[in-house]
mmCIF file of the N, C-alpha and C atoms, coordinates in Angstrom:
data_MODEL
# 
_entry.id   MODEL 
# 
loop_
_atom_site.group_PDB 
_atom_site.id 
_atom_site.type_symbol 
_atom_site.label_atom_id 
_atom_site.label_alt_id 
_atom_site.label_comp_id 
_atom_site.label_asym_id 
_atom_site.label_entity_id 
_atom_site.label_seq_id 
_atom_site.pdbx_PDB_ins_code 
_atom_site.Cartn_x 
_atom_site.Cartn_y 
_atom_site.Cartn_z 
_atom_site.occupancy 
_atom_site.B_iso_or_equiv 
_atom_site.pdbx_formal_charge 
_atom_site.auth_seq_id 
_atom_site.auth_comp_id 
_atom_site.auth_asym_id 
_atom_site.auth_atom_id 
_atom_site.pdbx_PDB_model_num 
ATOM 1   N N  . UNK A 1 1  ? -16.791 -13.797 3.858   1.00 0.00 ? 1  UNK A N  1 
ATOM 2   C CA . UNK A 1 1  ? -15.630 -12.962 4.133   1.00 0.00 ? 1  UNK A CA 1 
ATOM 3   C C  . UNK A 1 1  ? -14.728 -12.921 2.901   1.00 0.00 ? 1  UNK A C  1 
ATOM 4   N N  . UNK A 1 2  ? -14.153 -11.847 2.387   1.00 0.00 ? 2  UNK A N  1 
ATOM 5   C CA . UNK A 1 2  ? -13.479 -11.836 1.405   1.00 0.00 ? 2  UNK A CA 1 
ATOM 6   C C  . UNK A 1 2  ? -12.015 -11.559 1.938   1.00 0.00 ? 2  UNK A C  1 
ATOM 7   N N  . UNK A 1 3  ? -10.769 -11.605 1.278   1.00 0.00 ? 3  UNK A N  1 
ATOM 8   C CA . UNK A 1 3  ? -9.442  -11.471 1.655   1.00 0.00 ? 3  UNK A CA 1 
ATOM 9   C C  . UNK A 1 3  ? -8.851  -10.003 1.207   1.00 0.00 ? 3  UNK A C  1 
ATOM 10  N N  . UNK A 1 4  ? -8.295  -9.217  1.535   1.00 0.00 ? 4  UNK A N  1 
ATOM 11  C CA . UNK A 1 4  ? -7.893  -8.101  1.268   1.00 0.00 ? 4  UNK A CA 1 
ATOM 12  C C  . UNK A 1 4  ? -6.530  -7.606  1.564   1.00 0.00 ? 4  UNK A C  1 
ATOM 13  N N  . UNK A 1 5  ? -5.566  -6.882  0.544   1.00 0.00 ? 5  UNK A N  1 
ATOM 14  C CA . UNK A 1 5  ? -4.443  -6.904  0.604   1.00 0.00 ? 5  UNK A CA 1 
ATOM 15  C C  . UNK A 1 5  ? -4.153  -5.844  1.146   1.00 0.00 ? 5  UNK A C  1 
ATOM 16  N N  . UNK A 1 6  ? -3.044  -5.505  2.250   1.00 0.00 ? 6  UNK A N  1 
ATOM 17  C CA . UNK A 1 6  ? -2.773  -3.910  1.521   1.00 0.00 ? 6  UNK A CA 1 
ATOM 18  C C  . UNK A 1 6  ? -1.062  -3.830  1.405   1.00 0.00 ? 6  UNK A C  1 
ATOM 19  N N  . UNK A 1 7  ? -1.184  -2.723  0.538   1.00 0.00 ? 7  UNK A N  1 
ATOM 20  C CA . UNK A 1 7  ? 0.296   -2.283  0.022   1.00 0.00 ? 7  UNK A CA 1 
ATOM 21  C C  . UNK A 1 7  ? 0.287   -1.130  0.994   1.00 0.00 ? 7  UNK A C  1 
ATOM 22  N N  . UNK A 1 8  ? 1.733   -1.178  1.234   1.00 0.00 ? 8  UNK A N  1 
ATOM 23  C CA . UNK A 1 8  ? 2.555   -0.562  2.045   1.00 0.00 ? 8  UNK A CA 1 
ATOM 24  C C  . UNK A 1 8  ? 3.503   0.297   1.060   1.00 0.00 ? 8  UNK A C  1 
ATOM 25  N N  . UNK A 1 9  ? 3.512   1.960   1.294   1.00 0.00 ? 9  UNK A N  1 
ATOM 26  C CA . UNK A 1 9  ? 4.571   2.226   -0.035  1.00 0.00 ? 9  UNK A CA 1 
ATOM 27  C C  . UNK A 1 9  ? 4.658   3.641   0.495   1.00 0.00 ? 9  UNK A C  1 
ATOM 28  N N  . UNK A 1 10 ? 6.258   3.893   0.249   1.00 0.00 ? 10 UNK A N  1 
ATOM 29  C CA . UNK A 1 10 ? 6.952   5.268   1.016   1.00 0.00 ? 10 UNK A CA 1 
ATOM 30  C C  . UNK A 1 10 ? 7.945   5.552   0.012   1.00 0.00 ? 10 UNK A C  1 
ATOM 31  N N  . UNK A 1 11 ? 7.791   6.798   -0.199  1.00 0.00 ? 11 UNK A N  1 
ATOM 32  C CA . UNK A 1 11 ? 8.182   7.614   -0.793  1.00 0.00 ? 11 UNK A CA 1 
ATOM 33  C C  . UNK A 1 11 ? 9.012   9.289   -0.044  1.00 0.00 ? 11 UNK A C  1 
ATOM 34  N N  . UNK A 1 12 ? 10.159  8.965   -0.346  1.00 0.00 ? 12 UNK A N  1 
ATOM 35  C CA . UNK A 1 12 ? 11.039  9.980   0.660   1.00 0.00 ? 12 UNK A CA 1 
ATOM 36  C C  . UNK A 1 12 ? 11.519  10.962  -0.327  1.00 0.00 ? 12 UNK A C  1 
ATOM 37  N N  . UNK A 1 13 ? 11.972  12.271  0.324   1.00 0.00 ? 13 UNK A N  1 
ATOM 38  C CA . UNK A 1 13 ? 12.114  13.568  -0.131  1.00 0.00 ? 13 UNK A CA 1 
ATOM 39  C C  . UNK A 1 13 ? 13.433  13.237  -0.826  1.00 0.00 ? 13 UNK A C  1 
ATOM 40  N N  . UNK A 1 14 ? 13.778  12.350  -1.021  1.00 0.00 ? 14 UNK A N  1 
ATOM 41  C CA . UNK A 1 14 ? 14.982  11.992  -2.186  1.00 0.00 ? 14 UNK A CA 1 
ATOM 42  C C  . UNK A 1 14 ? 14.495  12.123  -3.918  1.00 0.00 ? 14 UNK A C  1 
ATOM 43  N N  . UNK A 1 15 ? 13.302  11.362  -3.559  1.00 0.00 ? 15 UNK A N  1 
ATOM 44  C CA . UNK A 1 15 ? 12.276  10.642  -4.899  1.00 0.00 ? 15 UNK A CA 1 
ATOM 45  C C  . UNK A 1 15 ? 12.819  8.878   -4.834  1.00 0.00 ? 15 UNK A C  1 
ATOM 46  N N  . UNK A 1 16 ? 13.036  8.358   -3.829  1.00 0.00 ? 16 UNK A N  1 
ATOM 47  C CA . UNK A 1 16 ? 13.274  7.071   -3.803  1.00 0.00 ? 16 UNK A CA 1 
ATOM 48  C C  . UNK A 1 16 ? 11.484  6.314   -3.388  1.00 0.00 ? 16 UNK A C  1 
ATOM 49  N N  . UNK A 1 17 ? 11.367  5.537   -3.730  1.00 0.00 ? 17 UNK A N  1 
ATOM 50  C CA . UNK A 1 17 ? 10.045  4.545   -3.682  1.00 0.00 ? 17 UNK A CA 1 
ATOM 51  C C  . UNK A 1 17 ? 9.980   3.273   -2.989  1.00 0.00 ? 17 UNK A C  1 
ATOM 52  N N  . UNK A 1 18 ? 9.524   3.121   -2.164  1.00 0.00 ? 18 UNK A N  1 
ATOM 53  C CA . UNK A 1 18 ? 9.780   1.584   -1.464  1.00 0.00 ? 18 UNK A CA 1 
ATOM 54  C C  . UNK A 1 18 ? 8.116   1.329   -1.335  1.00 0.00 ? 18 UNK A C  1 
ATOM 55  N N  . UNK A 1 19 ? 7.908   -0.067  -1.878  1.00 0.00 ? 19 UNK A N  1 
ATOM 56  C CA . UNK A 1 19 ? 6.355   -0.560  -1.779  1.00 0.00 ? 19 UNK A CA 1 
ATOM 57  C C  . UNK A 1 19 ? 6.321   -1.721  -1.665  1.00 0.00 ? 19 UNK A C  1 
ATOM 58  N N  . UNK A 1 20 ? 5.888   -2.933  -0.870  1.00 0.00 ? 20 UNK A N  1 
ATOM 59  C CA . UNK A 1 20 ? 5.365   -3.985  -0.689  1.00 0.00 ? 20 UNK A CA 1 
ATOM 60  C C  . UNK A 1 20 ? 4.033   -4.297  -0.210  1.00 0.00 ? 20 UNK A C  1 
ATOM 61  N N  . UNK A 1 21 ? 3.931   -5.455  -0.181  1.00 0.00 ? 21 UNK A N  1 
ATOM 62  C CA . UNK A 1 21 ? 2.496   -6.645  0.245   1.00 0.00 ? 21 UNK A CA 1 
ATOM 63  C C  . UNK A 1 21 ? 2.734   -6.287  2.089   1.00 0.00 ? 21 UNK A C  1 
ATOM 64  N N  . UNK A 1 22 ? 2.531   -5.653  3.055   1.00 0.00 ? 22 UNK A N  1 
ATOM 65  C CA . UNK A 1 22 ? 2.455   -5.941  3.888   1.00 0.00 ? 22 UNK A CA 1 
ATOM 66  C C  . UNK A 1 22 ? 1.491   -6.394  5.143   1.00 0.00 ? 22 UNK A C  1 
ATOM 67  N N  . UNK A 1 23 ? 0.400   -6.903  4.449   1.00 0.00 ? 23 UNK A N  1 
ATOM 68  C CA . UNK A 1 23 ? -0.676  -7.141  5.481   1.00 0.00 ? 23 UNK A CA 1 
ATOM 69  C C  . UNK A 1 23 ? -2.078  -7.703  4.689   1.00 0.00 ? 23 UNK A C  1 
ATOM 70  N N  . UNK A 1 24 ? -2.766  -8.812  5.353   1.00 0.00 ? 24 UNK A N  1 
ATOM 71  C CA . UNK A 1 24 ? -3.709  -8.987  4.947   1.00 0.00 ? 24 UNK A CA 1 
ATOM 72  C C  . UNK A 1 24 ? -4.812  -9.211  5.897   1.00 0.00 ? 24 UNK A C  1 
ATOM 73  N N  . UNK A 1 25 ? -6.216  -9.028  5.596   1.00 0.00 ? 25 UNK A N  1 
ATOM 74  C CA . UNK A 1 25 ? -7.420  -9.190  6.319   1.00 0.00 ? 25 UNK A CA 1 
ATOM 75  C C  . UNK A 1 25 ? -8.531  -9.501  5.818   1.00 0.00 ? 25 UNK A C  1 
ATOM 76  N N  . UNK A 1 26 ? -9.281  -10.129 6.940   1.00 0.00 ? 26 UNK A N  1 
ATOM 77  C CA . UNK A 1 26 ? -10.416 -11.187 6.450   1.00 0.00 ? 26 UNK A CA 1 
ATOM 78  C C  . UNK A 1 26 ? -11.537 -10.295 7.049   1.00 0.00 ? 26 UNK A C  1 
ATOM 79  N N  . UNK A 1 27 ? -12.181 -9.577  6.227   1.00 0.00 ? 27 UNK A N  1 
ATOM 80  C CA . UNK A 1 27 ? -13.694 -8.566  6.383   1.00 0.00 ? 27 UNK A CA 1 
ATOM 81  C C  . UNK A 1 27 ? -14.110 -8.583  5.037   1.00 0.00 ? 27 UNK A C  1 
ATOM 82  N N  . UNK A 1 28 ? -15.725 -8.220  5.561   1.00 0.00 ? 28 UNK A N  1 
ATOM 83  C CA . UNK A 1 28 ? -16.845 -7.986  4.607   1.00 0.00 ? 28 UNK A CA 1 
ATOM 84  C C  . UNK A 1 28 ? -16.650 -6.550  3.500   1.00 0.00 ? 28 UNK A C  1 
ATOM 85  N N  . UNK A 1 29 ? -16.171 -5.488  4.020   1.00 0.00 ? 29 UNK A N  1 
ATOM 86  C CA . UNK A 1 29 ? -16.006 -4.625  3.187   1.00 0.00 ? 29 UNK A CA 1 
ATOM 87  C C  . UNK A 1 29 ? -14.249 -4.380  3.676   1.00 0.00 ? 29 UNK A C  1 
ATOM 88  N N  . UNK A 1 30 ? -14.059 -3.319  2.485   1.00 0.00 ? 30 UNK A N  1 
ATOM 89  C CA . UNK A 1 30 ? -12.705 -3.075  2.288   1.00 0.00 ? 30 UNK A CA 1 
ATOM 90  C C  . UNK A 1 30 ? -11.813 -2.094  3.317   1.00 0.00 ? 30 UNK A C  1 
ATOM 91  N N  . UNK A 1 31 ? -10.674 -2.646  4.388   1.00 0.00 ? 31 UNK A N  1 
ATOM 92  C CA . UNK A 1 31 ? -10.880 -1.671  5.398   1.00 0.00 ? 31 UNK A CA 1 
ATOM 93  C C  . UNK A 1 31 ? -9.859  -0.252  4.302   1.00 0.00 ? 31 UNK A C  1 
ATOM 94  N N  . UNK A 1 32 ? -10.395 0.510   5.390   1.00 0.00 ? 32 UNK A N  1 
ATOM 95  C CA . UNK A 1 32 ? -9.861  2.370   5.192   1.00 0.00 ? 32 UNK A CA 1 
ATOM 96  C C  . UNK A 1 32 ? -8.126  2.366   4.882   1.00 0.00 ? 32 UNK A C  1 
ATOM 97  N N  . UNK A 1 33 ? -8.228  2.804   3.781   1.00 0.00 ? 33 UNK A N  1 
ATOM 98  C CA . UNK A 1 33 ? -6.535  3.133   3.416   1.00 0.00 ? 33 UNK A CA 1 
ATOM 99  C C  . UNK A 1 33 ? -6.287  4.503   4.326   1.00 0.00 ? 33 UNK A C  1 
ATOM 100 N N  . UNK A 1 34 ? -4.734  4.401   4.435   1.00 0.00 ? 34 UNK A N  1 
ATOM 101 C CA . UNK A 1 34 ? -4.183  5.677   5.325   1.00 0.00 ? 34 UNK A CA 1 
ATOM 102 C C  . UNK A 1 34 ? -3.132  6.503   4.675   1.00 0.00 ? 34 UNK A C  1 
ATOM 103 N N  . UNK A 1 35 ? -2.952  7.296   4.934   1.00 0.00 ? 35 UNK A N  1 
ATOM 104 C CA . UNK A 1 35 ? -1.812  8.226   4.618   1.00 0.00 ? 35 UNK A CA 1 
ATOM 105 C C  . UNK A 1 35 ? -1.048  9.014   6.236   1.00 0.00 ? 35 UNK A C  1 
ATOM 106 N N  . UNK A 1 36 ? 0.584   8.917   5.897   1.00 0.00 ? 36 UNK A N  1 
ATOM 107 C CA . UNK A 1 36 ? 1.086   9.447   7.097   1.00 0.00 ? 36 UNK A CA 1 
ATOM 108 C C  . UNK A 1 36 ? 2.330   10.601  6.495   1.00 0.00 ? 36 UNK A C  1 
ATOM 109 N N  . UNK A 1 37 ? 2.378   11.541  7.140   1.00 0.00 ? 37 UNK A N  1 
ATOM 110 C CA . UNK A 1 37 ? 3.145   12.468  6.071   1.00 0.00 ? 37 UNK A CA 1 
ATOM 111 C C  . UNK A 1 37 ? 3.918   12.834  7.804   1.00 0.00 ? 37 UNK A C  1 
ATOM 112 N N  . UNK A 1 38 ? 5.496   12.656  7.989   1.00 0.00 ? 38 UNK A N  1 
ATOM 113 C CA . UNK A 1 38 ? 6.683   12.236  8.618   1.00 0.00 ? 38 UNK A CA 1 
ATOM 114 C C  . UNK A 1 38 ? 7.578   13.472  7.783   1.00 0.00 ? 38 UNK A C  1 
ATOM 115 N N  . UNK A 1 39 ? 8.380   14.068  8.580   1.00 0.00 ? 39 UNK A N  1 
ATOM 116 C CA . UNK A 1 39 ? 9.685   15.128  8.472   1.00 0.00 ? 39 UNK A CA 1 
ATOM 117 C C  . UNK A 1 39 ? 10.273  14.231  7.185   1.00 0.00 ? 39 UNK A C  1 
ATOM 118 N N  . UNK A 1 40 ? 10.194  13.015  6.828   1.00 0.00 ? 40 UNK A N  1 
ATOM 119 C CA . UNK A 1 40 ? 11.216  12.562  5.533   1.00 0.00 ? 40 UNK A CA 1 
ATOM 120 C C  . UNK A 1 40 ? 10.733  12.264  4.788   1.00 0.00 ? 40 UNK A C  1 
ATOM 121 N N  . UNK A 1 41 ? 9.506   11.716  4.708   1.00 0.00 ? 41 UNK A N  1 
ATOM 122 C CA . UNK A 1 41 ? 8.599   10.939  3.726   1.00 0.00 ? 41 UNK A CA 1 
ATOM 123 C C  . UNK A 1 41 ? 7.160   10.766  4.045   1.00 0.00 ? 41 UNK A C  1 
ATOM 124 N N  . UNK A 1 42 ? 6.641   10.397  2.759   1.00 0.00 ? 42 UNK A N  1 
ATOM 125 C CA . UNK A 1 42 ? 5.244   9.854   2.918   1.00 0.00 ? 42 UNK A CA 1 
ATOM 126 C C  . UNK A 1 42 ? 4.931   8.351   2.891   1.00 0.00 ? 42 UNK A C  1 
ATOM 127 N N  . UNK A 1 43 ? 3.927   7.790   3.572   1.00 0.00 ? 43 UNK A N  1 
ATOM 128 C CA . UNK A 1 43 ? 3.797   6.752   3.921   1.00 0.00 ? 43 UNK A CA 1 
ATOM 129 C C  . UNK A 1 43 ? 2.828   6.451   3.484   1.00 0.00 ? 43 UNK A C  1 
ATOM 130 N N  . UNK A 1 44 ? 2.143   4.975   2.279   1.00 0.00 ? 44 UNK A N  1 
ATOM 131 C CA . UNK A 1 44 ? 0.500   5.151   2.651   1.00 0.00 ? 44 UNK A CA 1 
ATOM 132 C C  . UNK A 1 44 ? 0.524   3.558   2.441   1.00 0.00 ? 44 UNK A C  1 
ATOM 133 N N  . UNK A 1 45 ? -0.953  3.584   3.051   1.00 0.00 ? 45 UNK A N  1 
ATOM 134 C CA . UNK A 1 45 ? -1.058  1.926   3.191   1.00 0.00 ? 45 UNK A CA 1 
ATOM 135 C C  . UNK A 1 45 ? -2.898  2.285   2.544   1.00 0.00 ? 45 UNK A C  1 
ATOM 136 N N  . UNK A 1 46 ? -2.642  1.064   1.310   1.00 0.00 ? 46 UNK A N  1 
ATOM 137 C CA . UNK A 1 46 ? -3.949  1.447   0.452   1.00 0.00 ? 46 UNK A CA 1 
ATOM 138 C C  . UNK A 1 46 ? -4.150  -0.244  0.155   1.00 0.00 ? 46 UNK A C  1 
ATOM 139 N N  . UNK A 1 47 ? -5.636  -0.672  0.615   1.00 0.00 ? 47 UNK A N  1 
ATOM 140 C CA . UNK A 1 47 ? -5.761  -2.213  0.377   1.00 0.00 ? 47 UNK A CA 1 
ATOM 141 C C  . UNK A 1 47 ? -6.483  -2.619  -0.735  1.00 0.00 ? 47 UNK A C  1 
ATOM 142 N N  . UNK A 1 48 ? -6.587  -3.671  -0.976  1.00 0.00 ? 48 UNK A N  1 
ATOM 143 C CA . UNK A 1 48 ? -6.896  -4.241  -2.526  1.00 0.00 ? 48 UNK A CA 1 
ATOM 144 C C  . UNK A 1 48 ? -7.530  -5.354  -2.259  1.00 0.00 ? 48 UNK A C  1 
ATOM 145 N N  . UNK A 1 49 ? -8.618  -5.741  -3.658  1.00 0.00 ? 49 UNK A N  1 
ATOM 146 C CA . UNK A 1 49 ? -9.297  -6.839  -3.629  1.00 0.00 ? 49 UNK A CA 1 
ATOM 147 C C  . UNK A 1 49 ? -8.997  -7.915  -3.702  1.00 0.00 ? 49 UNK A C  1 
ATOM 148 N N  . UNK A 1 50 ? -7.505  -7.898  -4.437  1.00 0.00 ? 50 UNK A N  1 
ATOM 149 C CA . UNK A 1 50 ? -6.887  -9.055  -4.800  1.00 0.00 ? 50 UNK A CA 1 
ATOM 150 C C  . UNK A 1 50 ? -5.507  -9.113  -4.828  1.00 0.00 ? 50 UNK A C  1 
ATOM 151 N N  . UNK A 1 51 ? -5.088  -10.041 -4.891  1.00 0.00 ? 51 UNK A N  1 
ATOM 152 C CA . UNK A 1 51 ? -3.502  -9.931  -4.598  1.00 0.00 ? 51 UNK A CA 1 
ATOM 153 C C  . UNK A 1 51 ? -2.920  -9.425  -6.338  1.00 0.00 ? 51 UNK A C  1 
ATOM 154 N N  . UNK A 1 52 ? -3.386  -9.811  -6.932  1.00 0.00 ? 52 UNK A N  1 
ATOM 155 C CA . UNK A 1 52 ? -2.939  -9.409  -8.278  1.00 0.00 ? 52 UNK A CA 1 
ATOM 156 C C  . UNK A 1 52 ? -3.320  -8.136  -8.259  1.00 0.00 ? 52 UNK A C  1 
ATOM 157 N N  . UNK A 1 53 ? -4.202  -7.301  -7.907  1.00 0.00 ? 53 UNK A N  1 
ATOM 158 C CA . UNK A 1 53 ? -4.411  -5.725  -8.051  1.00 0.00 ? 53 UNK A CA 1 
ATOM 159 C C  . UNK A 1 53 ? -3.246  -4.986  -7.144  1.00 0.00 ? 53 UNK A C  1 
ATOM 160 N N  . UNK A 1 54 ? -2.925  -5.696  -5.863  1.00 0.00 ? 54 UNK A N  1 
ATOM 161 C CA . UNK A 1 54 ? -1.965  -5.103  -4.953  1.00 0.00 ? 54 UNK A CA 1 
ATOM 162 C C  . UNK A 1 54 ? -0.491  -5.501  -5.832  1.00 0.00 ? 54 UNK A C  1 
ATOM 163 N N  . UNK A 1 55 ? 0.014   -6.107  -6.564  1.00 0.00 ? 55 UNK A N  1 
ATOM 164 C CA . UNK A 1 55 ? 1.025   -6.654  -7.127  1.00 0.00 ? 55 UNK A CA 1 
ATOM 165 C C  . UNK A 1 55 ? 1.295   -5.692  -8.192  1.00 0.00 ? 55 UNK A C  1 
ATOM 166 N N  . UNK A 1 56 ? 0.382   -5.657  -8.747  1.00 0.00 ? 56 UNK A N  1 
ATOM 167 C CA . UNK A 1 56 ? 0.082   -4.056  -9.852  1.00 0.00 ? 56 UNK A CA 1 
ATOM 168 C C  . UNK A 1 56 ? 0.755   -2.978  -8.957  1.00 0.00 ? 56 UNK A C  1 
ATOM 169 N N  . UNK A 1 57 ? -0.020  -2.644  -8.131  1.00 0.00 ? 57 UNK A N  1 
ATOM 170 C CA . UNK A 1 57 ? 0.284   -1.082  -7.148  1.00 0.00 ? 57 UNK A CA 1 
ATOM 171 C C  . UNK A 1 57 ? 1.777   -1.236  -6.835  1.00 0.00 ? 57 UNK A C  1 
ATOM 172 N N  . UNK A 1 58 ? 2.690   -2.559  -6.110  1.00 0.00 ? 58 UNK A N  1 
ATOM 173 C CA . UNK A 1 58 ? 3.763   -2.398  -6.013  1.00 0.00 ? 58 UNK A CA 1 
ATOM 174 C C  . UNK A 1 58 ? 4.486   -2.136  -7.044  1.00 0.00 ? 58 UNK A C  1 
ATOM 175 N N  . UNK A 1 59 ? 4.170   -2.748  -8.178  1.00 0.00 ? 59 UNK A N  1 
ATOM 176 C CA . UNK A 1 59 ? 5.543   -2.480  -9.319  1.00 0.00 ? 59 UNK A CA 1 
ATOM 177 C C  . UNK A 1 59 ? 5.071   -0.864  -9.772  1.00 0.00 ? 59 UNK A C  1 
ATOM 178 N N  . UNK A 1 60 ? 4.139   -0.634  -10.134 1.00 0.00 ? 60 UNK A N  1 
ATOM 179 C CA . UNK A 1 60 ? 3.738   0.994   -10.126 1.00 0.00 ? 60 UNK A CA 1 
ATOM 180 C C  . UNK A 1 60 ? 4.549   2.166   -9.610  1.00 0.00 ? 60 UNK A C  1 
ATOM 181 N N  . UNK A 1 61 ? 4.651   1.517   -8.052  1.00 0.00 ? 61 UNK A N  1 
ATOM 182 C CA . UNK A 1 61 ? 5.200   2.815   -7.018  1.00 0.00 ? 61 UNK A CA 1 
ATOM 183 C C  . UNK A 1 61 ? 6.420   2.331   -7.046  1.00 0.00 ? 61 UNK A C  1 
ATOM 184 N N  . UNK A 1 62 ? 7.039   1.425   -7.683  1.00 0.00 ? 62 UNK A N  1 
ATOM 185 C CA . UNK A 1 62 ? 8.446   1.115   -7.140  1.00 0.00 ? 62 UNK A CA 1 
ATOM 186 C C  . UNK A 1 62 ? 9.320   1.775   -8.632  1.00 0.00 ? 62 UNK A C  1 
ATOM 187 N N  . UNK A 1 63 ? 7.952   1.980   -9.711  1.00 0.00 ? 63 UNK A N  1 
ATOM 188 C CA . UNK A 1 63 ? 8.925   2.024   -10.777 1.00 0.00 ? 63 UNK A CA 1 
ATOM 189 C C  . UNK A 1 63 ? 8.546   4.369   -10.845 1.00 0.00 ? 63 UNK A C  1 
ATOM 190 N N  . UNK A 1 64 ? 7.695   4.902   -9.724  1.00 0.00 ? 64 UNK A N  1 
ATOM 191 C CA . UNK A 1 64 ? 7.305   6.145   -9.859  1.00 0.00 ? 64 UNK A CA 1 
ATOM 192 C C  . UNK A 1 64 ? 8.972   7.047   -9.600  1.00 0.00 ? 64 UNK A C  1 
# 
């Protein structure tokens, strides 16, 4: 079983960015990232192999 991160990261019709670590899971392959598109913002939750690759993605979207 491998460990898998996912980032959590929303982005609202301002151009403001909010992204964190919110969830982790213990499976063989990598589960399905999502996207949710809401009257204010977009939402997506995209998981990672490692916590250092998901740590990357937050400072990324926080600095978009």
């Amino acid at each position: 079983m491998k460990t898998w991160y996912c980032v959590t990261s929303s982005f609202d019709d301002r151009g403001r960015a909010i992204a964190a670590i919110t969830a982790t899971k213990e499976a063989e392959e990598c589960p399905e990232s999502t996207y949710t598109n809401t009257s204010r913002k977009d939402i997506y939750n995209d998981w990672f192999g490692s916590e250092e690759e998901a740590k990357k993605w937050v400072e990324q979207a926080r600095c978009a």
